[in-house]
Tab-separated table of C-alpha atoms in Angstrom:
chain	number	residue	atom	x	y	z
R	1	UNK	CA	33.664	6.874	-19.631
R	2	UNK	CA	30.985	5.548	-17.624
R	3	UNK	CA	30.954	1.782	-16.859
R	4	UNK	CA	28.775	0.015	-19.460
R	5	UNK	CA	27.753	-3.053	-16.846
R	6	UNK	CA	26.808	-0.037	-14.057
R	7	UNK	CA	22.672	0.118	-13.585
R	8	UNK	CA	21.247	2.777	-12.161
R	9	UNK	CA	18.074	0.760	-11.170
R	10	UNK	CA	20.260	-1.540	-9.621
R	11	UNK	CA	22.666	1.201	-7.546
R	12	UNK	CA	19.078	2.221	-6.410
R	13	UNK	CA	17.860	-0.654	-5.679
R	14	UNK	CA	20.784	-1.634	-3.402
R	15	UNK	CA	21.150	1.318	-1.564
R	16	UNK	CA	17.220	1.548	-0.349
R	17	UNK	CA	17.405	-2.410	0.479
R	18	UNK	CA	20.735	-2.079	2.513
R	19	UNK	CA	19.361	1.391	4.167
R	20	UNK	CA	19.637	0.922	8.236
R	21	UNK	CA	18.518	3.024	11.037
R	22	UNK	CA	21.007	3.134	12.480
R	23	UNK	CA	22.941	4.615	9.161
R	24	UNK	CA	20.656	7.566	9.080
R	25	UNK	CA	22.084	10.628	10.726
R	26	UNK	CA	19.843	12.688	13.740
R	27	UNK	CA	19.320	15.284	11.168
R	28	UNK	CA	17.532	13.136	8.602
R	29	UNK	CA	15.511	11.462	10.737
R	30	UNK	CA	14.514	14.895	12.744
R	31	UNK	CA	13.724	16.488	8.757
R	32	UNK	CA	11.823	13.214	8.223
R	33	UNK	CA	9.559	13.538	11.042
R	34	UNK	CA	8.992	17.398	10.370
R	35	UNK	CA	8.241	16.586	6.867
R	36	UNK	CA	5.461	13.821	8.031
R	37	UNK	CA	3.667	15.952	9.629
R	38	UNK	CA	3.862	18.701	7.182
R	39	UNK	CA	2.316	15.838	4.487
R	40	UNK	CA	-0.237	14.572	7.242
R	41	UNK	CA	-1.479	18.047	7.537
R	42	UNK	CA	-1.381	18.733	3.351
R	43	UNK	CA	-3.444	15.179	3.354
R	44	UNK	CA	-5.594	15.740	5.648
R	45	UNK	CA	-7.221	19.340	4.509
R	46	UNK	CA	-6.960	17.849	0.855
R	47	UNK	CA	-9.259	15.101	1.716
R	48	UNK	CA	-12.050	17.481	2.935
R	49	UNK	CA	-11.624	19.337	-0.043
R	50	UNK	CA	-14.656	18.626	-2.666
R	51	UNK	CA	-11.737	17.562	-5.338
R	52	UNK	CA	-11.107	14.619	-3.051
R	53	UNK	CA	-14.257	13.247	-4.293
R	54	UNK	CA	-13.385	10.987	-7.336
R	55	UNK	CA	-10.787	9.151	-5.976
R	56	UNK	CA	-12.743	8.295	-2.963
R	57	UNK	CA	-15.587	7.130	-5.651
R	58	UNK	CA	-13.173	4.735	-6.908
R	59	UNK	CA	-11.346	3.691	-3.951
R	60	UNK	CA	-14.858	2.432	-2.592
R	61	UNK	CA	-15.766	0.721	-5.896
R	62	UNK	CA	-12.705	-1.085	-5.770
R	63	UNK	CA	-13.249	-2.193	-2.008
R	64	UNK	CA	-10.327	-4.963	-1.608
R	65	UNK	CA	-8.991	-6.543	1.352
R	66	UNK	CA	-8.729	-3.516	4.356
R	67	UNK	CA	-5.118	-3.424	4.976
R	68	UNK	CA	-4.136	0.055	5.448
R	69	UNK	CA	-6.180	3.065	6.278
R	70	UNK	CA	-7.077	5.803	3.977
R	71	UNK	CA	-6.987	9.594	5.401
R	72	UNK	CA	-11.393	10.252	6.102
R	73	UNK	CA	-12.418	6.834	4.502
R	74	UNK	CA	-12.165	3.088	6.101
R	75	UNK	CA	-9.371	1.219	5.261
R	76	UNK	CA	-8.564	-0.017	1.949
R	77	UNK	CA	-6.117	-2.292	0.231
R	78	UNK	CA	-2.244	-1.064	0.402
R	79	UNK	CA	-2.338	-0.453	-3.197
R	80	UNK	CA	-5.599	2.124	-3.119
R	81	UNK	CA	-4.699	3.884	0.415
R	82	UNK	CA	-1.546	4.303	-0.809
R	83	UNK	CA	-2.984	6.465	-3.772
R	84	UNK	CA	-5.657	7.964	-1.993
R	85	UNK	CA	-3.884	9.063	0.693
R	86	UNK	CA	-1.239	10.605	-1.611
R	87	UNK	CA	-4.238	12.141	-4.021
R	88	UNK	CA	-4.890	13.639	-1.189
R	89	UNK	CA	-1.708	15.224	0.150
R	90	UNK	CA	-1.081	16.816	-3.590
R	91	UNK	CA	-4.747	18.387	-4.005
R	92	UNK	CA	-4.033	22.381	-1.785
R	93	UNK	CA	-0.320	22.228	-3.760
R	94	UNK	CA	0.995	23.159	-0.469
R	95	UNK	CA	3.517	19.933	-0.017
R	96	UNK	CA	7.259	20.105	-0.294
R	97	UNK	CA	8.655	20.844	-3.037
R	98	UNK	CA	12.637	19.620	-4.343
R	99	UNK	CA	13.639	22.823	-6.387
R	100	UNK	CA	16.454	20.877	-8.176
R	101	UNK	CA	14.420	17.772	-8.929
R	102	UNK	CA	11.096	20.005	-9.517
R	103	UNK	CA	9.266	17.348	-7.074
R	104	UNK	CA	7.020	16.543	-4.447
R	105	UNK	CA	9.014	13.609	-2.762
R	106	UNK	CA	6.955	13.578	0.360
R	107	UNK	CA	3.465	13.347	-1.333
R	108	UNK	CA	4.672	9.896	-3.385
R	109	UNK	CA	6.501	8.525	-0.854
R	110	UNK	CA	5.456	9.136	2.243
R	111	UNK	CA	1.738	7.411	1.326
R	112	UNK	CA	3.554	4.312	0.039
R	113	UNK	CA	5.505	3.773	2.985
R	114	UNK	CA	2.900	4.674	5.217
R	115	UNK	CA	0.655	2.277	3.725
R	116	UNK	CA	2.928	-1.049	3.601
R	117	UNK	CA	4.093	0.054	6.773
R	118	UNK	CA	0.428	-0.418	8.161
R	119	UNK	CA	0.343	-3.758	5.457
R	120	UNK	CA	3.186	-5.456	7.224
R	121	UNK	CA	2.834	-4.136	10.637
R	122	UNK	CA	6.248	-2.254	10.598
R	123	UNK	CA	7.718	-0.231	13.060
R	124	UNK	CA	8.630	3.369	13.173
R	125	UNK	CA	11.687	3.097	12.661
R	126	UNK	CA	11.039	0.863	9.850
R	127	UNK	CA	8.877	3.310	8.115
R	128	UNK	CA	11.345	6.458	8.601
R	129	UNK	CA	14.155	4.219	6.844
R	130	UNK	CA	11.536	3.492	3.642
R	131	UNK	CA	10.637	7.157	3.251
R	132	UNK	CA	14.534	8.127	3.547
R	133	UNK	CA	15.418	5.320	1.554
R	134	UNK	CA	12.332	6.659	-1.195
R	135	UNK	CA	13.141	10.671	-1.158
R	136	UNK	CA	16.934	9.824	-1.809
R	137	UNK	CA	15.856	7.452	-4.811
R	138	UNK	CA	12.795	10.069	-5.955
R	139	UNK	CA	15.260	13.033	-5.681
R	140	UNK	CA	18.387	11.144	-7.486
């Protein structure tokens, strides 16, 4: 019988909050890096692509603060690079894919933490412990 008081929000929560470095074995961090690059690449041929254009159309009527940059556009506010940036790393469909989950982890979390990482002037290392600390919540 499952525990009535358990949360999974909460178990989530805690884990990617508590999530070190250091915790993260070689492995992770070397399929992490791969997997970067294999978005940045997706992203960047999606935001030459002509179905790039709308959400660039918005992102510059919404203009904000400039506080992280946006894949072929200046930068925008951490809220709107974050979506552009993963708009465009979804449009060729040629992302990762989680066959159990039937998700593109990298594409949702890899912009987010890319973009507060930029916001908040985080590390590396910092950044590589948000996205591992995203993909396992996205994928559990």
């Amino acid at each position: 019988m499952m525990n009535p008081d358990f949360s999974a929000s909460r178990a989530c929560a805690q884990f990617a909050s508590s999530l070190q470095y250091q915790d993260i074995p070689d492995q992770v961090i070397d399929f992490v890096k791969r997997d970067l690059l294999d978005w940045l690449g997706c992203a960047i041929g999606g935001s030459a692509s002509p179905a790039s254009r709308p959400i660039k159309s918005v992102s510059l009527l919404l203009g904000g603060v400039r506080q992280a940059e946006v894949i072929g556009l200046s930068s925008q506010n951490v809220v709107t690079s974050a979506a552009c940036n993963a708009y465009f790393g979804h449009i060729l469909e040629m992302d990762d894919v989680d066959k159990e989950s039937i998700s593109h982890p990298a594409t949702v979390v890899m912009p987010a933490a890319l973009a507060v990482g930029a916001w908040n002037a985080s590390s590396g290392k910092d950044v590589i412990t948000s996205i591992v600390a995203g993909f396992e919540v996205m994928l559990r």
